[in-house]
Amino acid sequence: MKIIDRYLLKTYLITFTSVFVILFFIFILQTVWLFISELAGKDLDIVMIFKFLAFASPKLVPMVLPLTVLLSSIMTFGDLAENYEFAAMKSAGISFQRTLKMLSFFIVLLSLCAFFFANNVIPYAEYKFTNFRKNLAQVKPALAIAENQFSTIGDINIKVNKKTGEKGEFLEGVTIHKKSPSGEGAKTVIKAKNGVLISSEESNLLQLVLKDGYYYEDVTPKNFQDRDKVPFAKANFRTYNINIDLSKLNKTDENATPISASYMLSLSELKYSLDSVSTAYNKEVISVSDNMYNRFGFQNGYVIDSLLPKKTKVVDLLKLFNTNDEKSKVLEIALSDVNSSVQNIDMNNLMLMARRKDINEHWLCIYDKFVIGLASILMFFIGAPLGAIIRKGGLGLPIVFAMVIFISFHFINSFTRRMASEGEISPFFGNWTSTLVLLPLAIYLTKVAVEDNGGINFDWLTEPFRILYAKISKLNKEE
């Protein structure tokens, strides 16, 4: 490796490492904020918090890596241009293309590593992350219950005064408000002096054994006149058992986007699963078509490949009846049959759309394995020439350009992926539209930087800030 290559690579790696650490820390904080309800107030030890973050971290790399490449490229090449190091290289006969040689090799190698990471590490981490959240209650069920405050678990709100024991399984001063199935609020109150949480890693149920307490429940009479009397039932107990579904302990927001199982599969597993899902979808389409045609009496009188019915003779059924009552009954039966058929078609359509969405998610996950690496290459060939053109290093203007470009890339990618998931566009364009949109920009900026003809001038953007800074500095000196 020549001295110039070693110098450029060292300079770039220092900036790349610093930017990656900073951005990764910012995204980690965002992850902690998203799952703060699962972490705060549950007496999690350092080891469990570290595992939680370790399993959640790998899925942040597809977001952090392209942004890091873009920002570090702008900063590195902008700093070299600002300090006239590029001018010194050109005077020594080293062209801009030559300066990109070693760094391009590094970015390609980084992209290959990113593909390996996306294909192996991220699916495994996603699987461990999902299971960790699911099994957290089985390992330490008391984590779901905080002292001296109400904690929601499924259809009950529970409050305990004190937790003891190695896993916090012994409870003192238990108060439970049980929600009504009709959604009319908490009509049942259970209070007990003591309680014990019993769980097993092999079981999906958490058993809460309460001792020495009473059970209070509002009774809703069927007669409305009796409801004004507000009747209730009350009973004392020595032992009372409550079974709680563990799957409800770490229940996420219902409005949040669910994590598809396809995100936990490698490329080979995705291809195998996609083949199975596609085969099942095709069979379902044929089955629904068979049922619909048989429902209308065609009896397989259609071409399977095109699913189009053969020509049949149309008969006016109303001419077979003489009275208006008979014709009216026939029309009512026909209308009822049509409405039933429309409902059946709507149900089948929803079912097929769900299966089709699953197929689209598989394709999107397959393309995601490649997008992270190619996006990094694209960001390098946008950031490197852009830094050489604007000739500004540091954390000022480069961050502005990097955020504008990356936010545009991320917005286009998120928008088109959502459209592809819903079947509005193909999964291929759903994943690659953002790359195809920014590719001409990368080619143009590289061409301008290579030709070094000053095709882009950003002085109009930076000059007002420079003048404002100069005036402020002058006023401070006068004071």
Short mmCIF file of C-alpha atoms in Angstrom, two decimals:
data_model
loop_
_atom_site.label_atom_id
_atom_site.label_comp_id
_atom_site.label_asym_id
_atom_site.label_seq_id
_atom_site.Cartn_x
_atom_site.Cartn_y
_atom_site.Cartn_z
CA MET A 1 0.00 0.00 0.00
CA LYS A 2 1.38 3.37 -1.03
CA ILE A 3 1.80 6.25 1.39
CA ILE A 4 -1.02 8.30 -0.17
CA ASP A 5 -3.43 5.37 0.06
CA ARG A 6 -2.46 4.68 3.65
CA TYR A 7 -2.89 8.36 4.55
CA LEU A 8 -6.33 8.66 2.94
CA LEU A 9 -7.54 5.39 4.43
CA LYS A 10 -6.33 6.34 7.91
CA THR A 11 -7.96 9.78 7.69
CA TYR A 12 -11.23 8.30 6.48
CA LEU A 13 -11.30 5.51 9.08
CA ILE A 14 -10.78 7.95 11.96
CA THR A 15 -13.72 10.07 10.82
CA PHE A 16 -15.82 7.00 9.96
CA THR A 17 -15.32 5.43 13.39
CA SER A 18 -16.11 8.63 15.26
CA VAL A 19 -19.27 9.34 13.25
CA PHE A 20 -20.46 5.73 13.51
CA VAL A 21 -20.10 5.67 17.29
CA ILE A 22 -21.93 8.98 17.70
CA LEU A 23 -24.80 8.06 15.36
CA PHE A 24 -25.11 4.57 16.82
CA PHE A 25 -25.34 6.03 20.33
CA ILE A 26 -28.09 8.42 19.17
CA PHE A 27 -30.11 5.61 17.63
CA ILE A 28 -29.61 3.47 20.73
CA LEU A 29 -31.11 6.26 22.81
CA GLN A 30 -34.06 6.33 20.43
CA THR A 31 -34.51 2.57 20.90
CA VAL A 32 -34.42 2.95 24.67
CA TRP A 33 -37.09 5.64 24.41
CA LEU A 34 -39.31 3.40 22.27
CA PHE A 35 -39.14 0.58 24.81
CA ILE A 36 -38.95 2.72 27.95
CA SER A 37 -42.24 1.26 29.21
CA GLU A 38 -40.67 -2.21 29.22
CA LEU A 39 -37.48 -1.09 30.96
CA ALA A 40 -38.45 1.57 33.50
CA GLY A 41 -39.58 0.67 36.98
CA LYS A 42 -39.09 -3.08 36.65
CA ASP A 43 -35.88 -3.61 38.62
CA LEU A 44 -33.91 -4.85 35.61
CA ASP A 45 -30.28 -5.55 36.40
CA ILE A 46 -27.37 -4.36 34.27
CA VAL A 47 -26.92 -7.73 32.56
CA MET A 48 -30.53 -7.90 31.36
CA ILE A 49 -30.47 -4.30 30.13
CA PHE A 50 -27.22 -5.02 28.28
CA LYS A 51 -28.79 -8.09 26.64
CA PHE A 52 -31.85 -6.06 25.68
CA LEU A 53 -29.73 -3.39 23.97
CA ALA A 54 -27.37 -5.96 22.43
CA PHE A 55 -30.26 -7.77 20.75
CA ALA A 56 -31.90 -4.51 19.66
CA SER A 57 -28.71 -2.90 18.29
CA PRO A 58 -28.01 -4.90 15.08
CA LYS A 59 -31.24 -3.82 13.38
CA LEU A 60 -30.03 -0.21 13.68
CA VAL A 61 -27.04 -0.84 11.40
CA PRO A 62 -29.02 -0.57 8.10
CA MET A 63 -29.98 2.95 9.19
CA VAL A 64 -26.65 4.02 10.72
CA LEU A 65 -24.17 2.62 8.19
CA PRO A 66 -25.25 4.51 5.02
CA LEU A 67 -25.59 7.75 6.97
CA THR A 68 -22.14 7.22 8.48
CA VAL A 69 -20.59 6.59 5.06
CA LEU A 70 -22.25 9.69 3.64
CA LEU A 71 -21.33 12.03 6.49
CA SER A 72 -17.76 10.76 6.93
CA SER A 73 -17.16 10.99 3.16
CA ILE A 74 -18.32 14.61 3.02
CA MET A 75 -16.31 15.52 6.12
CA THR A 76 -13.11 13.78 5.02
CA PHE A 77 -13.02 15.02 1.43
CA GLY A 78 -14.32 18.43 2.43
CA ASP A 79 -11.51 18.79 4.96
CA LEU A 80 -8.91 17.68 2.41
CA ALA A 81 -10.20 20.21 -0.12
CA GLU A 82 -10.48 23.00 2.46
CA ASN A 83 -6.85 22.51 3.54
CA TYR A 84 -5.69 22.46 -0.12
CA GLU A 85 -4.43 18.90 0.20
CA PHE A 86 -6.21 17.97 -3.02
CA ALA A 87 -4.45 20.84 -4.75
CA ALA A 88 -1.10 19.49 -3.53
CA MET A 89 -2.02 15.99 -4.75
CA LYS A 90 -3.02 17.30 -8.17
CA SER A 91 0.22 19.26 -8.46
CA ALA A 92 2.03 15.97 -7.82
CA GLY A 93 0.04 14.28 -10.60
CA ILE A 94 -2.47 12.47 -8.37
CA SER A 95 -5.96 12.79 -9.83
CA PHE A 96 -9.27 12.70 -7.96
CA GLN A 97 -9.97 9.23 -9.38
CA ARG A 98 -6.69 8.02 -7.90
CA THR A 99 -7.65 9.27 -4.43
CA LEU A 100 -10.88 7.26 -4.64
CA LYS A 101 -9.11 3.99 -5.51
CA MET A 102 -8.25 2.65 -2.05
CA LEU A 103 -11.33 4.10 -0.37
CA SER A 104 -13.57 2.58 -3.07
CA PHE A 105 -12.00 -0.79 -2.36
CA PHE A 106 -12.68 -0.28 1.34
CA ILE A 107 -16.32 0.69 0.73
CA VAL A 108 -16.90 -2.36 -1.47
CA LEU A 109 -15.39 -4.58 1.21
CA LEU A 110 -17.57 -2.82 3.79
CA SER A 111 -20.64 -3.47 1.62
CA LEU A 112 -19.84 -7.18 1.45
CA CYS A 113 -19.51 -7.25 5.23
CA ALA A 114 -22.82 -5.38 5.48
CA PHE A 115 -24.51 -8.04 3.34
CA PHE A 116 -23.13 -10.78 5.58
CA PHE A 117 -24.26 -8.81 8.63
CA ALA A 118 -27.77 -8.29 7.23
CA ASN A 119 -28.06 -11.91 6.17
CA ASN A 120 -26.82 -13.58 9.33
CA VAL A 121 -26.45 -11.27 12.33
CA ILE A 122 -29.62 -9.15 12.04
CA PRO A 123 -32.07 -12.10 11.65
CA TYR A 124 -30.45 -13.90 14.59
CA ALA A 125 -30.52 -10.74 16.75
CA GLU A 126 -34.16 -10.08 15.79
CA TYR A 127 -35.07 -13.63 16.78
CA LYS A 128 -33.24 -13.32 20.11
CA PHE A 129 -34.73 -9.87 20.74
CA THR A 130 -38.29 -11.09 20.20
CA ASN A 131 -37.77 -14.17 22.36
CA PHE A 132 -36.02 -12.13 25.05
CA ARG A 133 -39.03 -9.84 25.40
CA LYS A 134 -41.38 -12.82 25.37
CA ASN A 135 -39.42 -14.86 27.91
CA LEU A 136 -38.64 -11.95 30.20
CA ALA A 137 -41.82 -12.58 32.18
CA GLN A 138 -41.13 -16.31 32.38
CA VAL A 139 -37.65 -15.81 33.80
CA LYS A 140 -38.60 -13.01 36.22
CA PRO A 141 -42.40 -12.56 36.22
CA ALA A 142 -42.29 -9.96 39.00
CA LEU A 143 -40.60 -7.53 36.60
CA ALA A 144 -44.03 -6.80 35.15
CA ILE A 145 -45.22 -5.50 38.53
CA ALA A 146 -43.78 -2.36 40.10
CA GLU A 147 -44.10 -1.49 43.77
CA ASN A 148 -46.60 1.15 44.96
CA GLN A 149 -48.08 1.77 41.52
CA PHE A 150 -50.66 0.12 39.29
CA SER A 151 -49.31 -2.10 36.52
CA THR A 152 -51.52 -3.24 33.64
CA ILE A 153 -51.34 -6.93 32.75
CA GLY A 154 -53.93 -8.04 30.25
CA ASP A 155 -57.38 -7.28 31.67
CA ILE A 156 -56.23 -6.53 35.26
CA ASN A 157 -54.51 -3.63 37.01
CA ILE A 158 -52.39 -4.77 39.95
CA LYS A 159 -50.64 -2.87 42.71
CA VAL A 160 -48.40 -4.28 45.45
CA ASN A 161 -46.94 -2.55 48.47
CA LYS A 162 -43.78 -4.66 48.62
CA LYS A 163 -41.98 -7.43 46.72
CA THR A 164 -39.58 -9.88 48.34
CA GLY A 165 -37.81 -13.07 47.37
CA GLU A 166 -34.97 -13.82 44.98
CA LYS A 167 -37.13 -13.05 41.92
CA GLY A 168 -39.60 -10.76 43.66
CA GLU A 169 -42.22 -13.48 43.61
CA PHE A 170 -43.56 -12.84 47.15
CA LEU A 171 -46.03 -9.95 47.26
CA GLU A 172 -47.45 -7.98 50.18
CA GLY A 173 -50.53 -5.73 50.14
CA VAL A 174 -52.02 -6.78 46.79
CA THR A 175 -54.80 -4.74 45.17
CA ILE A 176 -56.30 -5.84 41.84
CA HIS A 177 -58.82 -4.04 39.64
CA LYS A 178 -60.27 -6.39 37.05
CA LYS A 179 -61.72 -4.89 33.88
CA SER A 180 -65.24 -5.77 32.81
CA PRO A 181 -65.55 -7.83 29.58
CA SER A 182 -68.23 -5.38 28.41
CA GLY A 183 -65.73 -2.50 28.59
CA GLU A 184 -67.64 -0.63 31.32
CA GLY A 185 -64.61 -0.15 33.54
CA ALA A 186 -63.33 -2.06 36.57
CA LYS A 187 -66.30 -3.73 38.28
CA THR A 188 -64.24 -6.21 40.30
CA VAL A 189 -61.80 -5.38 43.11
CA ILE A 190 -59.64 -7.99 44.82
CA LYS A 191 -57.55 -7.22 47.90
CA ALA A 192 -55.23 -9.62 49.67
CA LYS A 193 -52.62 -9.40 52.41
CA ASN A 194 -50.14 -11.66 50.62
CA GLY A 195 -49.57 -13.21 47.24
CA VAL A 196 -47.14 -15.51 45.40
CA LEU A 197 -46.19 -15.49 41.70
CA ILE A 198 -45.62 -18.99 40.31
CA SER A 199 -44.22 -19.41 36.79
CA SER A 200 -42.31 -21.88 34.68
CA GLU A 201 -40.18 -21.38 31.58
CA GLU A 202 -42.06 -24.26 29.93
CA SER A 203 -45.50 -22.75 30.61
CA ASN A 204 -47.27 -19.82 28.95
CA LEU A 205 -49.30 -19.07 32.07
CA LEU A 206 -48.37 -17.10 35.17
CA GLN A 207 -50.22 -18.15 38.31
CA LEU A 208 -50.94 -15.59 41.02
CA VAL A 209 -51.92 -17.17 44.35
CA LEU A 210 -53.55 -14.68 46.74
CA LYS A 211 -54.04 -15.34 50.48
CA ASP A 212 -56.22 -13.77 53.20
CA GLY A 213 -58.35 -11.29 51.31
CA TYR A 214 -61.76 -10.47 49.95
CA TYR A 215 -63.44 -10.28 46.56
CA TYR A 216 -65.74 -7.36 45.71
CA GLU A 217 -67.81 -7.19 42.49
CA ASP A 218 -70.50 -4.84 41.22
CA VAL A 219 -73.55 -6.71 39.94
CA THR A 220 -75.48 -5.40 36.94
CA PRO A 221 -79.13 -6.57 37.12
CA LYS A 222 -81.04 -7.30 33.93
CA ASN A 223 -83.89 -5.12 35.17
CA PHE A 224 -83.03 -1.43 34.69
CA GLN A 225 -85.09 -0.39 37.71
CA ASP A 226 -82.98 -2.56 40.01
CA ARG A 227 -79.73 -0.95 38.78
CA ASP A 228 -80.42 2.18 40.82
CA LYS A 229 -79.94 0.09 43.95
CA VAL A 230 -76.29 -0.58 42.90
CA PRO A 231 -76.14 -4.19 44.10
CA PHE A 232 -72.79 -5.87 44.70
CA ALA A 233 -71.32 -9.17 45.87
CA LYS A 234 -68.59 -9.58 48.44
CA ALA A 235 -66.77 -12.71 49.63
CA ASN A 236 -63.81 -13.46 51.85
CA PHE A 237 -61.22 -16.04 50.85
CA ARG A 238 -58.19 -17.73 52.31
CA THR A 239 -56.70 -18.70 48.94
CA TYR A 240 -57.59 -17.34 45.50
CA ASN A 241 -55.85 -18.30 42.23
CA ILE A 242 -55.58 -16.11 39.12
CA ASN A 243 -54.04 -17.32 35.85
CA ILE A 244 -52.42 -14.63 33.66
CA ASP A 245 -51.46 -15.01 30.01
CA LEU A 246 -47.71 -14.27 29.78
CA SER A 247 -48.03 -13.03 26.21
CA LYS A 248 -49.81 -9.94 27.55
CA LEU A 249 -47.00 -8.89 29.87
CA ASN A 250 -44.90 -7.26 27.17
CA LYS A 251 -47.72 -6.26 24.89
CA THR A 252 -46.66 -3.54 22.46
CA ASP A 253 -48.66 -0.68 21.05
CA GLU A 254 -51.49 -1.93 18.85
CA ASN A 255 -50.91 0.93 16.40
CA ALA A 256 -47.23 0.11 15.99
CA THR A 257 -46.03 -1.77 12.95
CA PRO A 258 -45.67 -5.46 13.87
CA ILE A 259 -42.41 -7.28 13.33
CA SER A 260 -42.79 -9.83 10.56
CA ALA A 261 -41.32 -13.28 11.05
CA SER A 262 -39.56 -12.89 7.68
CA TYR A 263 -37.14 -10.41 9.30
CA MET A 264 -35.76 -13.32 11.34
CA LEU A 265 -34.79 -15.40 8.27
CA SER A 266 -31.58 -15.55 6.27
CA LEU A 267 -31.53 -15.35 2.47
CA SER A 268 -31.69 -19.10 1.93
CA GLU A 269 -34.47 -19.45 4.50
CA LEU A 270 -36.38 -16.59 2.89
CA LYS A 271 -36.22 -18.26 -0.53
CA TYR A 272 -37.49 -21.54 0.91
CA SER A 273 -40.26 -19.79 2.84
CA LEU A 274 -41.19 -17.65 -0.17
CA ASP A 275 -41.57 -20.74 -2.34
CA SER A 276 -43.92 -22.30 0.21
CA VAL A 277 -45.96 -19.13 0.67
CA SER A 278 -46.25 -18.52 -3.08
CA THR A 279 -47.35 -22.12 -3.70
CA ALA A 280 -49.98 -21.85 -0.97
CA TYR A 281 -51.18 -18.53 -2.42
CA ASN A 282 -51.56 -19.97 -5.93
CA LYS A 283 -53.48 -22.95 -4.59
CA GLU A 284 -55.72 -20.64 -2.60
CA VAL A 285 -56.50 -18.57 -5.70
CA ILE A 286 -57.50 -21.70 -7.63
CA SER A 287 -59.56 -22.96 -4.68
CA VAL A 288 -61.42 -19.66 -4.29
CA SER A 289 -62.07 -19.55 -8.04
CA ASP A 290 -63.38 -23.13 -8.01
CA ASN A 291 -65.73 -22.37 -5.13
CA MET A 292 -67.05 -19.20 -6.74
CA TYR A 293 -67.69 -20.79 -10.14
CA ASN A 294 -69.30 -23.82 -8.55
CA ARG A 295 -71.42 -21.51 -6.40
CA PHE A 296 -72.88 -19.95 -9.56
CA GLY A 297 -73.40 -23.35 -11.20
CA PHE A 298 -70.64 -23.31 -13.78
CA GLN A 299 -69.36 -26.71 -12.64
CA ASN A 300 -65.76 -26.26 -13.81
CA GLY A 301 -66.94 -24.70 -17.06
CA TYR A 302 -63.99 -22.31 -17.18
CA VAL A 303 -60.41 -22.24 -18.34
CA ILE A 304 -58.14 -22.62 -15.29
CA ASP A 305 -55.23 -20.69 -16.78
CA SER A 306 -57.24 -17.56 -17.50
CA LEU A 307 -59.99 -18.11 -14.91
CA LEU A 308 -62.53 -16.86 -17.48
CA PRO A 309 -65.93 -18.58 -17.79
CA LYS A 310 -66.94 -20.20 -21.05
CA LYS A 311 -69.82 -18.72 -23.01
CA THR A 312 -73.20 -19.91 -21.74
CA LYS A 313 -76.72 -19.31 -22.96
CA VAL A 314 -78.52 -16.53 -21.06
CA VAL A 315 -82.12 -17.30 -20.04
CA ASP A 316 -84.65 -14.76 -18.70
CA LEU A 317 -85.90 -16.60 -15.59
CA LEU A 318 -88.69 -14.12 -14.87
CA LYS A 319 -90.56 -15.25 -18.01
CA LEU A 320 -91.01 -18.68 -16.42
CA PHE A 321 -93.28 -17.17 -13.74
CA ASN A 322 -96.73 -15.67 -14.27
CA THR A 323 -97.62 -13.71 -11.10
CA ASN A 324 -95.81 -10.67 -9.75
CA ASP A 325 -95.52 -12.30 -6.30
CA GLU A 326 -93.59 -15.20 -7.74
CA LYS A 327 -91.33 -12.83 -9.69
CA SER A 328 -90.80 -10.72 -6.55
CA LYS A 329 -89.81 -13.77 -4.51
CA VAL A 330 -87.36 -14.83 -7.23
CA LEU A 331 -85.80 -11.36 -7.24
CA GLU A 332 -85.52 -11.35 -3.43
CA ILE A 333 -83.80 -14.73 -3.50
CA ALA A 334 -81.48 -13.54 -6.25
CA LEU A 335 -80.67 -10.34 -4.34
CA SER A 336 -79.95 -12.28 -1.16
CA ASP A 337 -77.71 -14.68 -3.10
CA VAL A 338 -75.86 -11.75 -4.69
CA ASN A 339 -75.31 -10.06 -1.32
CA SER A 340 -74.05 -13.33 0.14
CA SER A 341 -71.73 -13.78 -2.84
CA VAL A 342 -70.41 -10.21 -2.48
CA GLN A 343 -69.65 -10.79 1.22
CA ASN A 344 -67.94 -14.06 0.36
CA ILE A 345 -65.88 -12.33 -2.32
CA ASP A 346 -64.88 -9.55 0.11
CA MET A 347 -63.79 -12.10 2.73
CA ASN A 348 -61.80 -14.08 0.17
CA ASN A 349 -60.28 -10.85 -1.14
CA LEU A 350 -59.11 -9.84 2.35
CA MET A 351 -57.64 -13.30 2.90
CA LEU A 352 -55.81 -13.26 -0.45
CA MET A 353 -54.56 -9.71 0.20
CA ALA A 354 -53.10 -10.84 3.54
CA ARG A 355 -51.32 -13.74 1.83
CA ARG A 356 -50.12 -11.46 -0.95
CA LYS A 357 -48.81 -8.99 1.64
CA ASP A 358 -46.87 -11.82 3.26
CA ILE A 359 -45.30 -12.62 -0.12
CA ASN A 360 -44.40 -8.96 -0.62
CA GLU A 361 -42.80 -8.83 2.84
CA HIS A 362 -40.63 -11.82 1.92
CA TRP A 363 -39.45 -10.10 -1.27
CA LEU A 364 -38.78 -6.86 0.60
CA CYS A 365 -36.70 -8.71 3.17
CA ILE A 366 -34.72 -10.41 0.38
CA TYR A 367 -33.96 -7.07 -1.25
CA ASP A 368 -33.09 -5.55 2.14
CA LYS A 369 -30.09 -7.88 2.35
CA PHE A 370 -28.58 -6.14 -0.69
CA VAL A 371 -29.86 -2.59 -0.18
CA ILE A 372 -27.70 -1.87 2.87
CA GLY A 373 -24.45 -2.62 1.00
CA LEU A 374 -25.36 -0.88 -2.25
CA ALA A 375 -26.74 2.12 -0.33
CA SER A 376 -23.35 2.46 1.37
CA ILE A 377 -21.59 2.49 -2.02
CA LEU A 378 -24.09 5.02 -3.34
CA MET A 379 -23.64 7.29 -0.31
CA PHE A 380 -19.85 7.18 -0.72
CA PHE A 381 -20.01 8.30 -4.35
CA ILE A 382 -22.35 11.09 -3.32
CA GLY A 383 -20.46 12.18 -0.21
CA ALA A 384 -16.87 12.00 -1.50
CA PRO A 385 -17.30 14.21 -4.60
CA LEU A 386 -19.71 16.51 -2.72
CA GLY A 387 -17.10 17.08 -0.01
CA ALA A 388 -14.46 17.85 -2.64
CA ILE A 389 -16.84 20.31 -4.35
CA ILE A 390 -18.11 22.26 -1.34
CA ARG A 391 -14.60 22.30 0.20
CA LYS A 392 -15.93 22.47 3.73
CA GLY A 393 -14.95 20.05 6.48
CA GLY A 394 -15.90 19.75 10.12
CA LEU A 395 -19.39 19.36 11.54
CA GLY A 396 -21.12 22.39 10.01
CA LEU A 397 -22.16 22.38 6.38
CA PRO A 398 -21.38 18.67 5.82
CA ILE A 399 -24.03 17.69 8.38
CA VAL A 400 -26.62 19.87 6.60
CA PHE A 401 -25.97 18.22 3.24
CA ALA A 402 -25.75 14.75 4.74
CA MET A 403 -29.05 15.06 6.61
CA VAL A 404 -30.90 16.50 3.58
CA ILE A 405 -29.65 13.71 1.31
CA PHE A 406 -30.17 10.90 3.80
CA ILE A 407 -33.62 12.08 4.92
CA SER A 408 -34.66 12.19 1.26
CA PHE A 409 -33.28 8.70 0.75
CA HIS A 410 -34.96 7.36 3.88
CA PHE A 411 -38.31 9.04 3.15
CA ILE A 412 -38.46 7.69 -0.40
CA ASN A 413 -37.44 4.23 0.80
CA SER A 414 -40.02 4.15 3.61
CA PHE A 415 -42.80 5.47 1.37
CA THR A 416 -42.17 3.04 -1.49
CA ARG A 417 -41.67 0.08 0.87
CA ARG A 418 -45.06 0.73 2.43
CA MET A 419 -46.63 0.90 -1.04
CA ALA A 420 -44.89 -2.35 -2.02
CA SER A 421 -46.04 -4.06 1.17
CA GLU A 422 -49.66 -3.11 0.37
CA GLY A 423 -49.26 -4.37 -3.20
CA GLU A 424 -49.56 -0.96 -4.90
CA ILE A 425 -46.16 -1.34 -6.58
CA SER A 426 -43.80 -4.25 -7.04
CA PRO A 427 -41.41 -5.12 -4.17
CA PHE A 428 -38.46 -4.49 -6.50
CA PHE A 429 -39.35 -0.84 -7.00
CA GLY A 430 -40.38 -0.62 -3.36
CA ASN A 431 -36.81 -1.32 -2.27
CA TRP A 432 -34.78 0.15 -5.11
CA THR A 433 -36.63 3.38 -5.97
CA SER A 434 -34.64 5.44 -3.46
CA THR A 435 -31.38 4.09 -4.87
CA LEU A 436 -32.45 4.69 -8.48
CA VAL A 437 -33.51 8.26 -7.64
CA LEU A 438 -30.17 9.18 -6.05
CA LEU A 439 -27.99 7.27 -8.55
CA PRO A 440 -28.01 10.11 -11.16
CA LEU A 441 -26.96 12.53 -8.39
CA ALA A 442 -23.99 10.29 -7.50
CA ILE A 443 -22.95 10.05 -11.17
CA TYR A 444 -23.27 13.80 -11.71
CA LEU A 445 -21.35 14.80 -8.57
CA THR A 446 -18.56 12.31 -9.34
CA LYS A 447 -18.32 13.64 -12.90
CA VAL A 448 -18.10 17.25 -11.68
CA ALA A 449 -15.46 16.38 -9.04
CA VAL A 450 -13.36 14.42 -11.54
CA GLU A 451 -13.46 17.19 -14.16
CA ASP A 452 -12.81 19.85 -11.47
CA ASN A 453 -14.48 22.54 -13.55
CA GLY A 454 -16.23 24.26 -10.67
CA GLY A 455 -19.61 23.17 -11.96
CA ILE A 456 -21.25 23.72 -8.57
CA ASN A 457 -20.67 26.75 -6.36
CA PHE A 458 -22.06 26.79 -2.83
CA ASP A 459 -20.72 30.20 -1.86
CA TRP A 460 -24.24 31.63 -2.16
CA LEU A 461 -25.25 29.35 0.71
CA THR A 462 -22.27 29.83 3.00
CA GLU A 463 -21.48 33.50 2.32
CA PRO A 464 -24.43 34.98 4.33
CA PHE A 465 -23.42 32.97 7.38
CA ARG A 466 -19.79 34.06 6.98
CA ILE A 467 -20.80 37.73 6.77
CA LEU A 468 -23.10 37.40 9.78
CA TYR A 469 -20.33 35.75 11.80
CA ALA A 470 -17.90 38.51 10.84
CA LYS A 471 -20.34 41.23 11.96
CA ILE A 472 -20.99 39.51 15.28
CA SER A 473 -17.23 39.13 15.90
CA LYS A 474 -16.70 42.83 15.07
CA LEU A 475 -19.44 43.92 17.51
CA ASN A 476 -17.94 41.77 20.28
CA LYS A 477 -14.52 43.33 19.75
CA GLU A 478 -15.94 46.87 19.87
CA GLU A 479 -17.66 46.12 23.17
#
